[in-house]
Amino acid sequence: MISDDYKIVIRADKRPRGEHERRFNAPQIDEVAVVIVDNENTSRDIIVQRRRKGLQRIAETHRSYDALQYPLIFLHGEDGYHFNIKQIHPKNGIETNKKVTSKEFYAYRLMIRDNEVYNHILNTRRLFQQFLVDMYAKIEAERMLYIRLNQKKLRTEEYIHLRDAIVNDGNIDDIGTMVILPSSYIGSPRHMHEYTQDAMTYMLDVYNRVAKRGLPHSHNLIWLHDKIYPTDIDKIIQAEFPNPQNDPELYNIVVKT
């Protein structure tokens, strides 16, 4: 049963297993933040009472959502973001077939322009900060909705780890409704894994160039069973000169190159 009685406990020394230790750090400074208590398929809509027509739900992607949520910022009831805004060609001013995303819309609204004397949104102080956090949550919600509704385009059935989980576990009922986050979603595990692979590619590219110059080197890709901490790096990876007495030839090569 949904309840408004919530208890939030932030513990800096606890983190989910398999995640980076700093990904779920407790806040260190007093800044604007947002905590969205959400259940599956729920939204942050506005309910308004229409004259003689009962209640009406205004979704966060409705053109009137911003004006209803922030009447002090949008005094004249200006339209906010909605799905049917088309991009304008910068040269001829004609609408294109591409639609404007929520990120592009709010970036355009918050931009400081040379020919603009005053942008009232940027001067609403703490309400402006709340507006930024709320719109960022809207942008993330739109991205997640698009991913959830376009799983077939992402070819989620081709993901190896998902197939392996089904084969190994044997009970697909425990998996539930899977929504695969692609590597294009910033911050997702696949996004971080792609960054790791890119870093390895860049390192190998640099090593190959060094090898062409004749310098000695080695390629190593090591997967550890237990994760290590930054303070343990020096215990595992070391760079030192060879012993000049035990191996003088190697010592001379290293010192020379």
Short mmCIF file of C-alpha atoms in Angstrom, two decimals:
data_model
loop_
_atom_site.label_atom_id
_atom_site.label_comp_id
_atom_site.label_asym_id
_atom_site.label_seq_id
_atom_site.Cartn_x
_atom_site.Cartn_y
_atom_site.Cartn_z
CA MET A 1 0.00 0.00 0.00
CA ILE A 2 1.34 3.43 -0.93
CA SER A 3 2.06 5.61 2.05
CA ASP A 4 3.51 9.09 2.61
CA ASP A 5 5.33 7.96 5.76
CA TYR A 6 8.92 7.50 4.59
CA LYS A 7 12.17 7.09 6.49
CA ILE A 8 15.46 7.85 4.74
CA VAL A 9 18.70 6.55 6.20
CA ILE A 10 22.00 7.58 4.56
CA ARG A 11 25.02 5.58 5.65
CA ALA A 12 28.35 6.57 4.15
CA ASP A 13 29.99 3.23 5.01
CA LYS A 14 27.44 1.08 3.18
CA ARG A 15 27.16 0.46 -0.54
CA PRO A 16 25.48 -2.15 -2.75
CA ARG A 17 27.62 -5.15 -3.52
CA GLY A 18 29.43 -4.90 -6.83
CA GLU A 19 29.17 -1.09 -7.07
CA HIS A 20 31.90 1.53 -6.86
CA GLU A 21 32.48 2.79 -3.34
CA ARG A 22 31.95 6.44 -4.25
CA ARG A 23 28.86 6.00 -6.37
CA PHE A 24 26.54 6.12 -3.37
CA ASN A 25 28.46 8.49 -1.12
CA ALA A 26 26.55 10.46 1.45
CA PRO A 27 26.23 14.22 0.74
CA GLN A 28 29.27 16.19 1.84
CA ILE A 29 27.99 19.75 1.39
CA ASP A 30 24.64 21.50 1.71
CA GLU A 31 23.38 21.95 -1.85
CA VAL A 32 20.14 21.51 -3.74
CA ALA A 33 19.16 17.88 -4.20
CA VAL A 34 16.05 15.88 -4.99
CA VAL A 35 14.73 12.62 -3.57
CA ILE A 36 12.00 11.07 -5.71
CA VAL A 37 10.03 8.38 -3.91
CA ASP A 38 8.59 6.44 -6.79
CA ASN A 39 6.85 3.19 -7.51
CA GLU A 40 6.57 1.38 -10.82
CA ASN A 41 4.71 3.28 -13.54
CA THR A 42 3.96 6.30 -11.34
CA SER A 43 4.49 9.92 -12.37
CA ARG A 44 4.73 13.40 -10.87
CA ASP A 45 1.51 14.71 -12.39
CA ILE A 46 -0.64 17.64 -11.27
CA ILE A 47 -4.34 17.22 -10.47
CA VAL A 48 -6.49 20.29 -11.15
CA GLN A 49 -10.17 20.96 -10.47
CA ARG A 50 -11.93 22.07 -13.63
CA ARG A 51 -15.10 24.11 -13.52
CA ARG A 52 -18.07 21.71 -13.50
CA LYS A 53 -16.02 18.97 -15.13
CA GLY A 54 -14.38 17.27 -12.17
CA LEU A 55 -10.69 16.51 -11.85
CA GLN A 56 -8.14 16.56 -14.65
CA ARG A 57 -4.65 15.11 -14.60
CA ILE A 58 -1.89 17.28 -16.07
CA ALA A 59 1.12 15.14 -16.99
CA GLU A 60 4.64 16.48 -16.57
CA THR A 61 5.01 16.46 -20.36
CA HIS A 62 1.90 18.64 -20.83
CA ARG A 63 2.50 22.13 -22.17
CA SER A 64 0.82 23.65 -19.08
CA TYR A 65 2.76 21.68 -16.47
CA ASP A 66 5.49 24.29 -15.92
CA ALA A 67 3.04 27.18 -15.50
CA LEU A 68 0.89 25.21 -13.05
CA GLN A 69 3.86 23.97 -11.05
CA TYR A 70 5.71 27.31 -10.98
CA PRO A 71 3.15 30.14 -11.24
CA LEU A 72 5.64 32.61 -9.73
CA ILE A 73 8.09 32.02 -12.59
CA PHE A 74 5.57 31.81 -15.44
CA LEU A 75 3.19 34.61 -14.54
CA HIS A 76 1.51 34.69 -17.93
CA GLY A 77 0.98 30.95 -18.22
CA GLU A 78 3.60 30.40 -20.91
CA ASP A 79 3.70 26.99 -22.54
CA GLY A 80 6.35 24.61 -21.29
CA TYR A 81 7.83 21.53 -22.87
CA HIS A 82 5.70 19.00 -24.75
CA PHE A 83 6.36 16.23 -27.23
CA ASN A 84 5.15 18.06 -30.34
CA ILE A 85 7.74 20.85 -30.47
CA LYS A 86 9.61 20.66 -33.76
CA GLN A 87 13.14 21.80 -34.42
CA ILE A 88 13.59 24.90 -36.58
CA HIS A 89 16.17 25.03 -39.34
CA PRO A 90 18.61 27.81 -38.35
CA LYS A 91 19.00 29.17 -41.90
CA ASN A 92 15.51 29.19 -43.41
CA GLY A 93 13.42 29.14 -40.21
CA ILE A 94 11.28 26.20 -41.40
CA GLU A 95 10.19 23.38 -39.12
CA THR A 96 11.98 20.07 -39.56
CA ASN A 97 10.78 16.53 -38.91
CA LYS A 98 12.95 16.23 -35.80
CA LYS A 99 11.40 16.92 -32.43
CA VAL A 100 12.93 18.96 -29.64
CA THR A 101 13.93 16.97 -26.58
CA SER A 102 13.27 18.21 -23.07
CA LYS A 103 17.00 18.74 -22.54
CA GLU A 104 17.25 20.92 -25.63
CA PHE A 105 14.11 22.87 -24.67
CA TYR A 106 15.25 23.82 -21.17
CA ALA A 107 18.82 24.44 -22.27
CA TYR A 108 17.39 26.95 -24.77
CA ARG A 109 15.28 28.62 -22.09
CA LEU A 110 18.13 28.95 -19.62
CA MET A 111 20.70 30.16 -22.15
CA ILE A 112 22.06 33.68 -21.68
CA ARG A 113 22.01 35.52 -25.02
CA ASP A 114 23.78 38.68 -26.09
CA ASN A 115 20.60 40.34 -27.38
CA GLU A 116 18.58 39.45 -24.27
CA VAL A 117 18.50 42.10 -21.57
CA TYR A 118 16.93 40.10 -18.74
CA ASN A 119 16.14 36.42 -18.20
CA HIS A 120 13.70 36.33 -15.30
CA ILE A 121 14.05 32.56 -14.78
CA LEU A 122 17.70 32.96 -13.79
CA ASN A 123 16.80 35.56 -11.17
CA THR A 124 14.27 33.67 -9.05
CA ARG A 125 16.93 32.52 -6.58
CA ARG A 126 15.99 29.36 -4.66
CA LEU A 127 12.92 28.78 -6.75
CA PHE A 128 15.20 28.71 -9.79
CA GLN A 129 17.28 25.99 -8.12
CA GLN A 130 14.15 23.97 -7.42
CA PHE A 131 13.05 24.48 -11.02
CA LEU A 132 16.41 23.18 -12.29
CA VAL A 133 16.24 20.04 -10.17
CA ASP A 134 12.62 19.39 -11.16
CA MET A 135 13.31 19.82 -14.87
CA TYR A 136 16.39 17.60 -14.64
CA ALA A 137 14.19 14.89 -13.12
CA LYS A 138 11.77 15.40 -16.01
CA ILE A 139 14.60 15.01 -18.54
CA GLU A 140 15.74 11.77 -16.91
CA ALA A 141 12.16 10.49 -16.78
CA GLU A 142 11.73 11.18 -20.50
CA ARG A 143 14.93 9.29 -21.29
CA MET A 144 13.88 6.34 -19.17
CA LEU A 145 10.43 6.31 -20.76
CA TYR A 146 11.91 6.28 -24.26
CA ILE A 147 14.23 3.41 -23.35
CA ARG A 148 11.40 1.44 -21.78
CA LEU A 149 9.15 1.89 -24.81
CA ASN A 150 11.86 1.14 -27.37
CA GLN A 151 13.43 -2.01 -26.01
CA LYS A 152 12.99 -3.81 -29.34
CA LYS A 153 15.00 -1.15 -31.15
CA LEU A 154 17.81 -1.70 -28.64
CA ARG A 155 17.80 -5.45 -29.44
CA THR A 156 17.77 -6.36 -25.77
CA GLU A 157 17.29 -10.02 -26.60
CA GLU A 158 20.84 -10.05 -27.96
CA TYR A 159 22.49 -9.12 -24.65
CA ILE A 160 24.71 -12.02 -23.64
CA HIS A 161 24.57 -11.49 -19.88
CA LEU A 162 20.78 -11.55 -19.88
CA ARG A 163 20.72 -14.83 -21.79
CA ASP A 164 23.32 -16.29 -19.46
CA ALA A 165 21.28 -15.29 -16.42
CA ILE A 166 18.23 -17.06 -17.83
CA VAL A 167 20.21 -20.19 -18.69
CA ASN A 168 22.06 -20.39 -15.38
CA ASP A 169 19.19 -19.48 -13.08
CA GLY A 170 16.64 -21.49 -14.98
CA ASN A 171 13.68 -19.59 -13.50
CA ILE A 172 12.74 -16.60 -15.59
CA ASP A 173 9.90 -15.71 -13.22
CA ASP A 174 12.42 -14.32 -10.73
CA ILE A 175 13.81 -11.86 -13.25
CA GLY A 176 10.63 -9.83 -13.59
CA THR A 177 10.15 -7.19 -16.26
CA MET A 178 13.61 -6.33 -17.53
CA VAL A 179 14.43 -2.89 -18.88
CA ILE A 180 17.90 -2.84 -20.41
CA LEU A 181 19.84 0.41 -20.04
CA PRO A 182 22.06 0.82 -23.12
CA SER A 183 25.56 2.22 -23.04
CA SER A 184 24.21 5.52 -24.40
CA TYR A 185 22.48 6.15 -21.05
CA ILE A 186 25.04 8.08 -19.03
CA GLY A 187 25.82 6.49 -15.70
CA SER A 188 24.48 3.04 -16.52
CA PRO A 189 26.70 -0.02 -15.93
CA ARG A 190 27.07 -0.57 -19.69
CA HIS A 191 28.09 3.06 -20.12
CA MET A 192 30.84 2.67 -17.52
CA HIS A 193 31.91 -0.66 -19.03
CA GLU A 194 32.20 0.98 -22.45
CA TYR A 195 34.38 3.70 -20.92
CA THR A 196 36.63 1.00 -19.49
CA GLN A 197 36.95 -0.70 -22.87
CA ASP A 198 37.69 2.63 -24.55
CA ALA A 199 40.39 3.35 -21.97
CA MET A 200 41.99 -0.01 -22.68
CA THR A 201 41.89 0.71 -26.41
CA TYR A 202 43.59 4.07 -25.94
CA MET A 203 46.24 2.49 -23.74
CA LEU A 204 46.96 -0.24 -26.28
CA ASP A 205 47.17 2.39 -29.03
CA VAL A 206 49.73 4.34 -27.01
CA TYR A 207 51.67 1.17 -26.25
CA ASN A 208 51.75 0.23 -29.92
CA ARG A 209 53.20 3.61 -30.81
CA VAL A 210 55.80 3.24 -28.08
CA ALA A 211 56.66 -0.25 -29.35
CA LYS A 212 57.39 1.13 -32.80
CA ARG A 213 60.03 3.31 -31.19
CA GLY A 214 61.72 0.21 -29.82
CA LEU A 215 60.96 0.70 -26.12
CA PRO A 216 60.27 -2.44 -24.08
CA HIS A 217 56.69 -2.80 -22.87
CA SER A 218 54.02 -5.37 -22.08
CA HIS A 219 50.24 -5.69 -22.52
CA ASN A 220 48.37 -6.89 -19.45
CA LEU A 221 44.65 -7.23 -18.85
CA ILE A 222 43.96 -8.60 -15.38
CA TRP A 223 40.53 -9.40 -13.90
CA LEU A 224 40.53 -9.61 -10.11
CA HIS A 225 38.17 -11.78 -8.10
CA ASP A 226 38.04 -9.24 -5.25
CA LYS A 227 38.01 -5.53 -5.88
CA ILE A 228 40.93 -3.45 -4.68
CA TYR A 229 40.98 0.03 -3.22
CA PRO A 230 43.12 2.96 -4.43
CA THR A 231 45.30 2.63 -1.34
CA ASP A 232 46.23 -0.92 -2.40
CA ILE A 233 47.47 0.00 -5.88
CA ASP A 234 51.08 0.50 -4.80
CA LYS A 235 51.12 -2.97 -3.25
CA ILE A 236 50.19 -4.59 -6.58
CA ILE A 237 51.63 -2.35 -9.31
CA GLN A 238 55.21 -1.22 -8.95
CA ALA A 239 57.67 0.53 -11.23
CA GLU A 240 61.29 0.28 -10.19
CA PHE A 241 64.76 -0.11 -11.64
CA PRO A 242 66.14 -3.64 -11.92
CA ASN A 243 68.87 -4.62 -9.55
CA PRO A 244 72.13 -3.43 -11.17
CA GLN A 245 74.09 -6.24 -9.51
CA ASN A 246 71.80 -9.15 -10.36
CA ASP A 247 70.89 -8.00 -13.89
CA PRO A 248 73.25 -5.23 -15.05
CA GLU A 249 72.31 -5.59 -18.72
CA LEU A 250 68.60 -5.01 -18.08
CA TYR A 251 69.43 -2.21 -15.68
CA ASN A 252 71.48 -0.39 -18.32
CA ILE A 253 68.67 -0.75 -20.89
CA VAL A 254 66.04 0.64 -18.54
CA VAL A 255 68.20 3.55 -17.43
CA LYS A 256 69.12 4.39 -21.02
CA THR A 257 65.61 4.25 -22.51
#
